[in-house]
mmCIF file of C-alpha atoms in Angstrom:
data_model
loop_
_atom_site.group_PDB
_atom_site.id
_atom_site.type_symbol
_atom_site.label_atom_id
_atom_site.label_comp_id
_atom_site.label_asym_id
_atom_site.label_seq_id
_atom_site.Cartn_x
_atom_site.Cartn_y
_atom_site.Cartn_z
ATOM 1 C CA ALA A 84 -55.687 20.813 -39.276
ATOM 2 C CA ASP A 85 -52.160 21.793 -40.383
ATOM 3 C CA SER A 86 -51.456 23.333 -36.971
ATOM 4 C CA MET A 87 -52.721 20.213 -35.211
ATOM 5 C CA GLY A 88 -50.536 18.020 -37.455
ATOM 6 C CA ARG A 89 -47.463 20.076 -36.671
ATOM 7 C CA VAL A 90 -48.205 19.851 -32.937
ATOM 8 C CA MET A 91 -48.567 16.058 -33.162
ATOM 9 C CA ALA A 92 -45.325 15.769 -35.138
ATOM 10 C CA ILE A 93 -43.464 17.818 -32.549
ATOM 11 C CA PHE A 94 -44.948 15.683 -29.767
ATOM 12 C CA GLU A 95 -43.928 12.419 -31.501
ATOM 13 C CA TYR A 96 -40.417 13.749 -32.116
ATOM 14 C CA SER A 97 -40.114 14.720 -28.438
ATOM 15 C CA GLU A 98 -41.259 11.261 -27.276
ATOM 16 C CA ASN A 99 -38.845 9.520 -29.675
ATOM 17 C CA GLU A 100 -35.996 11.717 -28.464
ATOM 18 C CA LYS A 101 -36.821 10.846 -24.840
ATOM 19 C CA ASP A 102 -36.792 7.127 -25.683
ATOM 20 C CA ALA A 103 -33.463 7.460 -27.501
ATOM 21 C CA SER A 104 -31.931 9.411 -24.608
ATOM 22 C CA ALA A 105 -33.107 6.801 -22.108
ATOM 23 C CA ALA A 106 -31.634 4.050 -24.284
ATOM 24 C CA ARG A 107 -28.275 5.852 -24.478
ATOM 25 C CA GLU A 108 -28.223 6.359 -20.707
ATOM 26 C CA ALA A 109 -29.075 2.713 -20.051
ATOM 27 C CA SER A 110 -26.331 1.635 -22.451
ATOM 28 C CA ALA A 111 -23.798 3.878 -20.728
ATOM 29 C CA ASN A 112 -24.718 2.478 -17.298
ATOM 30 C CA THR A 113 -24.632 -1.156 -18.421
ATOM 31 C CA PRO A 114 -21.182 -2.691 -17.804
ATOM 32 C CA ASP A 115 -19.333 -4.337 -20.650
ATOM 33 C CA GLN A 116 -20.286 -8.021 -20.740
ATOM 34 C CA GLY A 117 -16.720 -9.042 -21.499
ATOM 35 C CA TRP A 118 -15.497 -7.200 -18.388
ATOM 36 C CA VAL A 119 -18.249 -8.770 -16.273
ATOM 37 C CA GLN A 120 -17.174 -12.219 -17.426
ATOM 38 C CA ARG A 121 -13.512 -11.519 -16.679
ATOM 39 C CA VAL A 122 -14.396 -10.262 -13.188
ATOM 40 C CA GLU A 123 -16.450 -13.400 -12.513
ATOM 41 C CA GLU A 124 -13.546 -15.565 -13.646
ATOM 42 C CA ALA A 125 -11.158 -13.589 -11.427
ATOM 43 C CA GLY A 126 -13.482 -14.103 -8.461
ATOM 44 C CA GLY A 127 -13.498 -17.830 -9.169
ATOM 45 C CA VAL A 128 -9.691 -17.955 -9.293
ATOM 46 C CA MET A 129 -9.399 -16.100 -5.984
ATOM 47 C CA GLY A 130 -12.000 -18.364 -4.417
ATOM 48 C CA ARG A 131 -10.006 -21.422 -5.508
ATOM 49 C CA ILE A 132 -6.774 -19.952 -4.094
ATOM 50 C CA ASP A 133 -8.497 -19.027 -0.821
ATOM 51 C CA HIS A 134 -9.806 -22.587 -0.485
ATOM 52 C CA ALA A 135 -6.345 -24.011 -1.205
ATOM 53 C CA LEU A 136 -4.816 -21.759 1.469
ATOM 54 C CA HIS A 137 -6.945 -23.450 4.138
ATOM 55 C CA ALA A 138 -5.203 -26.755 3.383
ATOM 56 C CA PHE A 139 -1.865 -24.957 3.043
ATOM 57 C CA ARG A 140 -2.139 -23.555 6.587
ATOM 58 C CA ALA A 141 -2.549 -27.090 7.931
ATOM 59 C CA GLN A 142 0.541 -28.188 5.970
ATOM 60 C CA MET A 143 2.531 -25.307 7.462
ATOM 61 C CA GLU A 144 1.629 -26.425 10.985
ATOM 62 C CA ASP A 145 2.617 -30.010 10.140
ATOM 63 C CA VAL A 146 5.988 -28.856 8.796
ATOM 64 C CA ARG A 147 6.579 -26.670 11.857
ATOM 65 C CA SER A 148 5.745 -29.526 14.238
ATOM 66 C CA ALA A 149 7.951 -32.012 12.356
ATOM 67 C CA GLN A 150 10.944 -29.666 12.386
ATOM 68 C CA GLN A 151 10.427 -28.719 16.009
ATOM 69 C CA ALA A 152 10.483 -32.384 17.010
ATOM 70 C CA MET A 153 13.539 -33.236 14.888
ATOM 71 C CA PRO A 154 16.759 -33.999 16.856
ATOM 72 C CA VAL A 155 20.006 -32.074 16.339
ATOM 73 C CA PRO A 156 22.030 -33.052 14.393
ATOM 74 C CA ALA A 157 19.160 -34.067 12.130
ATOM 75 C CA PRO A 158 19.152 -37.476 10.425
ATOM 76 C CA ARG A 159 20.008 -37.032 6.756
ATOM 77 C CA GLU A 160 17.124 -39.032 5.269
ATOM 78 C CA LEU A 161 14.455 -37.516 7.506
ATOM 79 C CA SER A 162 15.699 -33.975 6.987
ATOM 80 C CA GLN A 163 15.907 -34.488 3.208
ATOM 81 C CA ARG A 164 12.227 -35.459 3.040
ATOM 82 C CA LEU A 165 11.266 -32.440 5.080
ATOM 83 C CA TYR A 166 13.499 -30.180 2.967
ATOM 84 C CA ASP A 167 11.940 -31.470 -0.262
ATOM 85 C CA LYS A 168 8.465 -30.837 1.102
ATOM 86 C CA GLN A 169 9.381 -27.275 2.062
ATOM 87 C CA GLN A 170 10.787 -26.607 -1.423
ATOM 88 C CA VAL A 171 7.600 -27.890 -3.064
ATOM 89 C CA MET A 172 5.531 -25.618 -0.818
ATOM 90 C CA LEU A 173 7.773 -22.655 -1.650
ATOM 91 C CA GLN A 174 7.305 -23.285 -5.369
ATOM 92 C CA GLU A 175 3.528 -23.413 -4.874
ATOM 93 C CA VAL A 176 3.602 -20.074 -3.050
ATOM 94 C CA VAL A 177 5.685 -18.414 -5.777
ATOM 95 C CA ALA A 178 3.479 -19.816 -8.558
ATOM 96 C CA THR A 179 0.304 -18.664 -6.806
ATOM 97 C CA ASN A 180 1.745 -15.190 -6.284
ATOM 98 C CA GLU A 181 2.584 -14.996 -9.990
ATOM 99 C CA GLU A 182 -0.942 -16.109 -10.886
ATOM 100 C CA LEU A 183 -2.445 -13.351 -8.728
ATOM 101 C CA TYR A 184 -0.101 -10.755 -10.197
ATOM 102 C CA ALA A 185 -1.086 -11.781 -13.737
ATOM 103 C CA LEU A 186 -4.723 -11.500 -12.703
ATOM 104 C CA PHE A 187 -4.126 -7.999 -11.357
ATOM 105 C CA ILE A 188 -2.489 -6.930 -14.627
ATOM 106 C CA ARG A 189 -5.117 -8.511 -16.895
ATOM 107 C CA VAL A 190 -8.390 -7.520 -15.211
ATOM 108 C CA VAL A 191 -9.623 -4.187 -13.856
ATOM 109 C CA LEU A 192 -10.937 -5.474 -10.530
ATOM 110 C CA PRO A 193 -13.749 -3.867 -8.517
ATOM 111 C CA PRO A 194 -12.794 -2.668 -4.998
ATOM 112 C CA ALA A 195 -14.080 -5.773 -3.180
ATOM 113 C CA LEU A 196 -12.036 -8.175 -5.302
ATOM 114 C CA LEU A 197 -9.034 -5.863 -5.184
ATOM 115 C CA ALA A 198 -9.117 -5.980 -1.374
ATOM 116 C CA LYS A 199 -9.439 -9.774 -1.475
ATOM 117 C CA LEU A 200 -6.472 -10.054 -3.832
ATOM 118 C CA ARG A 201 -4.404 -7.865 -1.508
ATOM 119 C CA ALA A 202 -5.282 -10.076 1.476
ATOM 120 C CA LEU A 203 -4.278 -13.227 -0.430
ATOM 121 C CA VAL A 204 -0.951 -11.698 -1.511
ATOM 122 C CA ASP A 205 -0.205 -10.622 2.077
ATOM 123 C CA GLU A 206 -0.818 -14.132 3.393
ATOM 124 C CA LEU A 207 1.316 -15.691 0.669
ATOM 125 C CA ASP A 208 4.170 -13.285 1.437
ATOM 126 C CA VAL A 209 4.091 -14.300 5.102
ATOM 127 C CA ALA A 210 4.070 -17.997 4.134
ATOM 128 C CA GLN A 211 7.049 -17.478 1.806
ATOM 129 C CA ASN A 212 9.101 -15.747 4.509
ATOM 130 C CA LEU A 213 8.249 -18.439 7.060
ATOM 131 C CA LEU A 214 9.223 -21.250 4.690
ATOM 132 C CA GLN A 215 12.529 -19.525 3.964
ATOM 133 C CA LEU A 216 13.224 -19.376 7.719
ATOM 134 C CA PHE A 217 12.263 -23.045 8.065
ATOM 135 C CA THR A 218 14.683 -23.999 5.287
ATOM 136 C CA GLN A 219 17.568 -21.943 6.689
ATOM 137 C CA GLU A 220 17.169 -23.516 10.106
ATOM 138 C CA LEU A 221 16.855 -27.018 8.654
ATOM 139 C CA VAL A 222 20.038 -26.616 6.588
ATOM 140 C CA TYR A 223 21.859 -25.474 9.711
ATOM 141 C CA MET A 224 20.534 -28.475 11.666
ATOM 142 C CA VAL A 225 22.012 -30.810 9.037
ATOM 143 C CA ASP A 226 25.254 -29.083 8.036
ATOM 144 C CA GLY A 227 26.155 -27.332 11.283
ATOM 145 C CA ASP A 228 27.315 -23.790 11.933
ATOM 146 C CA HIS A 229 29.333 -22.282 9.063
ATOM 147 C CA SER A 230 28.507 -18.649 9.803
ATOM 148 C CA ASP A 231 30.920 -15.814 10.453
ATOM 149 C CA PRO A 232 31.626 -15.661 14.217
ATOM 150 C CA SER A 233 31.820 -11.865 14.014
ATOM 151 C CA ASP A 234 28.269 -11.703 12.654
ATOM 152 C CA HIS A 235 26.213 -11.195 15.807
ATOM 153 C CA SER A 236 22.940 -11.863 13.970
ATOM 154 C CA SER A 237 24.043 -15.263 12.606
ATOM 155 C CA ASN A 238 21.890 -18.250 13.537
ATOM 156 C CA CYS A 239 19.081 -15.859 14.407
ATOM 157 C CA PHE A 240 16.302 -17.519 12.464
ATOM 158 C CA ALA A 241 13.765 -14.711 12.838
ATOM 159 C CA ARG A 242 12.412 -11.853 10.741
ATOM 160 C CA LEU A 243 10.369 -8.761 11.400
ATOM 161 C CA MET A 244 7.690 -8.291 8.743
ATOM 162 C CA ILE A 245 4.816 -5.943 7.944
ATOM 163 C CA THR A 246 1.966 -8.435 7.567
ATOM 164 C CA LYS A 247 -0.951 -5.991 7.103
ATOM 165 C CA GLN A 248 -1.021 -2.342 6.035
ATOM 166 C CA PRO A 249 -3.483 0.291 4.811
ATOM 167 C CA PHE A 250 -0.962 1.750 2.342
ATOM 168 C CA PRO A 251 -0.689 2.997 -0.377
ATOM 169 C CA LYS A 252 -2.861 5.982 0.486
ATOM 170 C CA THR A 253 -2.771 9.656 1.333
ATOM 171 C CA VAL A 254 -2.269 10.219 5.047
ATOM 172 C CA LYS A 255 -3.562 13.407 6.633
ATOM 173 C CA GLN A 256 -1.129 15.268 8.806
ATOM 174 C CA ASN A 257 -1.467 14.473 12.523
ATOM 175 C CA VAL A 258 -4.435 12.148 11.914
ATOM 176 C CA LYS A 259 -4.123 8.457 12.725
ATOM 177 C CA VAL A 260 -3.347 6.316 9.693
ATOM 178 C CA TRP A 261 -5.832 3.520 10.256
ATOM 179 C CA ASN A 262 -9.604 3.665 10.246
ATOM 180 C CA SER A 263 -12.126 0.887 10.796
ATOM 181 C CA ASN A 264 -12.767 0.418 7.067
ATOM 182 C CA GLU A 265 -9.151 -0.480 6.261
ATOM 183 C CA GLU A 266 -6.551 -3.074 7.066
ATOM 184 C CA PRO A 267 -4.684 -2.214 10.285
ATOM 185 C CA LEU A 268 -0.928 -1.726 10.299
ATOM 186 C CA LEU A 269 0.432 -4.981 11.753
ATOM 187 C CA VAL A 270 4.079 -5.945 12.296
ATOM 188 C CA THR A 271 4.889 -9.559 13.194
ATOM 189 C CA LEU A 272 7.989 -11.291 14.507
ATOM 190 C CA LEU A 273 8.348 -14.461 12.404
ATOM 191 C CA VAL A 274 10.350 -17.222 14.074
ATOM 192 C CA ALA A 275 11.634 -20.617 12.860
ATOM 193 C CA PRO A 276 10.361 -23.759 14.682
ATOM 194 C CA LYS A 277 13.380 -24.308 16.945
ATOM 195 C CA ALA A 278 14.471 -20.698 17.339
ATOM 196 C CA GLU A 279 14.518 -19.156 20.811
ATOM 197 C CA VAL A 280 13.976 -15.468 20.143
ATOM 198 C CA GLN A 281 12.554 -12.738 22.341
ATOM 199 C CA ALA A 282 12.190 -9.048 21.539
ATOM 200 C CA THR A 283 13.809 -6.747 24.070
ATOM 201 C CA GLY A 284 10.939 -5.277 26.042
ATOM 202 C CA ARG A 285 8.695 -6.848 23.380
ATOM 203 C CA GLU A 286 8.753 -3.456 21.650
ATOM 204 C CA VAL A 287 8.710 -2.575 17.949
ATOM 205 C CA THR A 288 9.610 0.939 16.752
ATOM 206 C CA ALA A 289 8.685 2.720 13.508
ATOM 207 C CA GLU A 290 10.836 5.041 11.431
ATOM 208 C CA VAL A 291 10.169 6.933 8.198
ATOM 209 C CA GLN A 292 12.108 6.371 4.983
ATOM 210 C CA HIS A 293 12.117 9.035 2.325
ATOM 211 C CA GLU A 294 12.033 8.833 -1.443
ATOM 212 C CA ALA A 295 13.377 11.894 -3.265
ATOM 213 C CA TYR A 296 12.566 13.972 -0.191
ATOM 214 C CA THR A 297 14.488 17.186 0.262
ATOM 215 C CA LYS A 298 14.710 16.943 4.047
ATOM 216 C CA ASN A 299 16.187 14.360 6.316
ATOM 217 C CA ALA A 300 13.561 11.646 6.785
ATOM 218 C CA SER A 301 14.095 11.681 10.542
ATOM 219 C CA GLN A 302 12.730 15.233 10.640
ATOM 220 C CA LEU A 303 9.329 13.977 9.506
ATOM 221 C CA GLY A 304 8.767 12.279 12.837
ATOM 222 C CA VAL A 305 6.318 9.592 13.944
ATOM 223 C CA VAL A 306 3.790 9.897 16.759
ATOM 224 C CA ASN A 307 2.967 6.705 18.717
ATOM 225 C CA LYS A 308 5.874 5.014 16.982
ATOM 226 C CA SER A 309 6.433 2.200 19.508
ATOM 227 C CA LYS A 310 4.143 -0.724 20.263
ATOM 228 C CA LYS A 311 4.399 -3.913 22.300
ATOM 229 C CA LEU A 312 4.242 -7.364 20.734
ATOM 230 C CA ASP A 313 1.276 -9.440 21.846
ATOM 231 C CA ALA A 314 1.383 -13.133 22.761
ATOM 232 C CA ASP A 315 1.353 -14.087 19.060
ATOM 233 C CA GLY A 316 4.345 -11.857 18.297
ATOM 234 C CA THR A 317 2.329 -9.124 16.535
ATOM 235 C CA ALA A 318 2.313 -5.373 17.160
ATOM 236 C CA CYS A 319 -0.731 -3.372 16.024
ATOM 237 C CA PHE A 320 -0.040 0.272 15.140
ATOM 238 C CA ASP A 321 -3.641 1.436 15.169
ATOM 239 C CA ASP A 322 -2.964 5.044 16.231
ATOM 240 C CA ILE A 323 0.272 5.890 14.442
ATOM 241 C CA ARG A 324 0.398 9.491 13.170
ATOM 242 C CA PHE A 325 2.757 11.680 11.163
ATOM 243 C CA PRO A 326 2.981 15.259 12.492
ATOM 244 C CA HIS A 327 4.466 16.772 9.336
ATOM 245 C CA GLY A 328 3.448 16.755 5.692
ATOM 246 C CA THR A 329 5.710 15.349 2.985
ATOM 247 C CA ARG A 330 5.106 18.085 0.401
ATOM 248 C CA GLN A 331 3.547 15.577 -1.973
ATOM 249 C CA LYS A 332 6.673 13.403 -1.894
ATOM 250 C CA MET A 333 6.226 9.693 -1.300
ATOM 251 C CA VAL A 334 7.637 8.164 1.873
ATOM 252 C CA ARG A 335 7.572 4.714 3.434
ATOM 253 C CA VAL A 336 7.625 3.450 6.978
ATOM 254 C CA ARG A 337 9.864 0.678 8.316
ATOM 255 C CA PHE A 338 10.035 -0.987 11.712
ATOM 256 C CA SER A 339 12.819 -2.336 13.881
ATOM 257 C CA ALA A 340 13.147 -4.386 17.046
ATOM 258 C CA SER A 341 16.054 -5.358 19.263
ATOM 259 C CA ILE A 342 15.975 -9.059 20.124
ATOM 260 C CA HIS A 343 17.733 -11.599 22.309
ATOM 261 C CA PHE A 344 18.279 -15.096 20.944
ATOM 262 C CA VAL A 345 20.121 -18.256 21.895
ATOM 263 C CA ARG A 346 23.158 -19.050 19.757
ATOM 264 C CA VAL A 347 24.269 -22.524 18.754
ATOM 265 C CA ASN A 348 26.648 -22.844 21.678
ATOM 266 C CA GLY A 349 23.870 -21.931 24.116
ATOM 267 C CA ALA A 350 25.113 -18.375 24.692
ATOM 268 C CA MET A 351 22.699 -15.444 24.573
ATOM 269 C CA ALA A 352 23.209 -12.933 21.777
ATOM 270 C CA GLU A 353 21.603 -9.696 20.652
ATOM 271 C CA ALA A 354 20.609 -8.438 17.219
ATOM 272 C CA THR A 355 18.474 -5.732 15.619
ATOM 273 C CA LEU A 356 15.879 -6.825 13.094
ATOM 274 C CA GLU A 357 14.494 -4.457 10.460
ATOM 275 C CA SER A 358 11.225 -5.084 8.687
ATOM 276 C CA ASN A 359 10.459 -4.758 5.017
ATOM 277 C CA SER A 360 9.396 -1.293 3.889
ATOM 278 C CA SER A 361 5.727 -0.421 3.639
ATOM 279 C CA SER A 362 3.999 0.588 0.450
ATOM 280 C CA PRO A 363 4.446 4.322 -0.273
ATOM 281 C CA PHE A 364 2.199 7.037 1.075
ATOM 282 C CA ILE A 365 1.977 10.831 1.055
ATOM 283 C CA GLY A 366 1.504 12.919 4.183
ATOM 284 C CA ALA A 367 -0.931 15.701 3.302
ATOM 285 C CA PRO A 368 -0.965 18.849 5.465
ATOM 286 C CA PRO A 369 -4.271 20.348 6.639
ATOM 287 C CA ALA A 370 -6.155 22.564 4.225
ATOM 288 C CA ARG A 371 -5.040 25.729 6.000
ATOM 289 C CA PHE A 372 -1.436 25.022 4.970
ATOM 290 C CA TYR A 373 -2.252 25.123 1.288
ATOM 291 C CA PRO A 374 -1.843 28.589 -0.296
ATOM 292 C CA PRO A 375 -5.163 30.271 -1.059
ATOM 293 C CA PRO A 376 -6.134 30.510 -4.721
ATOM 294 C CA PRO A 377 -5.159 33.752 -6.421
ATOM 295 C CA PRO A 378 -7.916 36.376 -6.532
ATOM 296 C CA PRO A 379 -9.738 36.742 -9.844
ATOM 297 C CA PRO A 380 -8.441 39.549 -12.078
ATOM 298 C CA HIS A 381 -10.291 42.821 -11.654
ATOM 299 C CA PRO A 382 -12.321 43.729 -14.753
ATOM 300 C CA PRO A 383 -11.782 47.253 -16.125
ATOM 301 C CA PRO A 384 -14.299 49.738 -14.737
ATOM 302 C CA GLN A 385 -17.358 50.134 -16.918
ATOM 303 C CA PRO A 386 -19.095 53.545 -17.290
ATOM 304 C CA SER A 387 -22.507 53.815 -15.840
ATOM 305 C CA PRO A 388 -25.203 53.681 -18.508
ATOM 306 C CA ASN A 389 -26.960 56.645 -16.868
ATOM 307 C CA LEU A 390 -24.065 59.059 -17.485
ATOM 308 C CA LEU A 391 -23.302 60.816 -20.716
ATOM 309 C CA PRO A 392 -19.929 60.035 -22.208
ATOM 310 C CA LEU A 393 -17.291 62.546 -21.283
ATOM 311 C CA PRO A 394 -16.003 64.799 -24.050
ATOM 312 C CA PRO A 395 -12.506 64.097 -25.269
ATOM 313 C CA PRO A 396 -9.831 66.048 -23.438
ATOM 314 C CA HIS A 397 -9.069 69.447 -24.907
ATOM 315 C CA ARG A 398 -5.842 69.610 -26.830
ATOM 316 C CA PRO A 399 -4.704 73.076 -28.057
ATOM 317 C CA SER A 400 -4.162 73.275 -31.800
ATOM 318 C CA PRO A 401 -0.552 73.690 -32.748
ATOM 319 C CA SER A 402 0.348 77.317 -33.406
ATOM 320 C CA LEU A 403 2.211 78.393 -36.491
ATOM 321 C CA PRO A 404 5.710 79.604 -35.945
ATOM 322 C CA VAL A 405 6.039 83.368 -35.761
ATOM 323 C CA HIS A 406 8.600 84.819 -38.142
ATOM 324 C CA SER A 407 9.910 88.315 -37.501
ATOM 325 C CA THR A 408 9.913 90.661 -40.443
ATOM 326 C CA PRO A 409 13.176 92.169 -41.406
#
């Protein structure tokens, strides 16, 4: 009876321990309810911003059309209304960007929402740059040309901008940067409504910038570094590669394009546009370039258990000094 009782007690203890272990595992795998609520709120904020951007895109097209149709020199009252509208839109873009940044700082976002936030920030950055070009051109249309005649890029109301990118990430040496699960690397020529700008050969070229890199950045090299602009003014670098590693130092990539544009007096002019810098990345060499791990230390040889221990080495006993008798 006592043996049976002990067996039953052990069995009950084992079952209770299993239940407790399962409860601990379930608790560990259950996300924090406060975090879940914050993520849901963040998703709602991003959904609201995404919905507002649909209306914002229509406003951008209206502003572009109104400025494109405006005569030169522009009437003061008409241009002032358009200028005020552009400034209000710029303030909305800046405020929305700040709201998204605060959201990024406050909430640990899951990958899907993090990708959505990145897409929203990219679109807002493009809108901000376009509105700045619109405003610069509009001010010129009202006030005239006050630029430095020696500045060959003056009155060139265009910018080259990285609009999509897969960075930051680790890039494998001599392997194309982009894969189908990521954002492609897109570079776009942004142009003001009345600007007449054309890229020379419609070609955009990439170059590498270094950060605390011991070599000259130009030695890193870029494979497939030039791409043509499509009809929408966008170049897609879907097979860009970096043939050399960066030794775990961060680098960035920047793009440039030579353009022709029409100056105020109707004369053709040339300029070189440089894009913003990409987010940082590291070029990792193939595994064979990494040094192999050091071999494990050799353990001291152990005597075989089947052999008798060797006797200690024979040492002759010290002899007494021999004294000669007188």
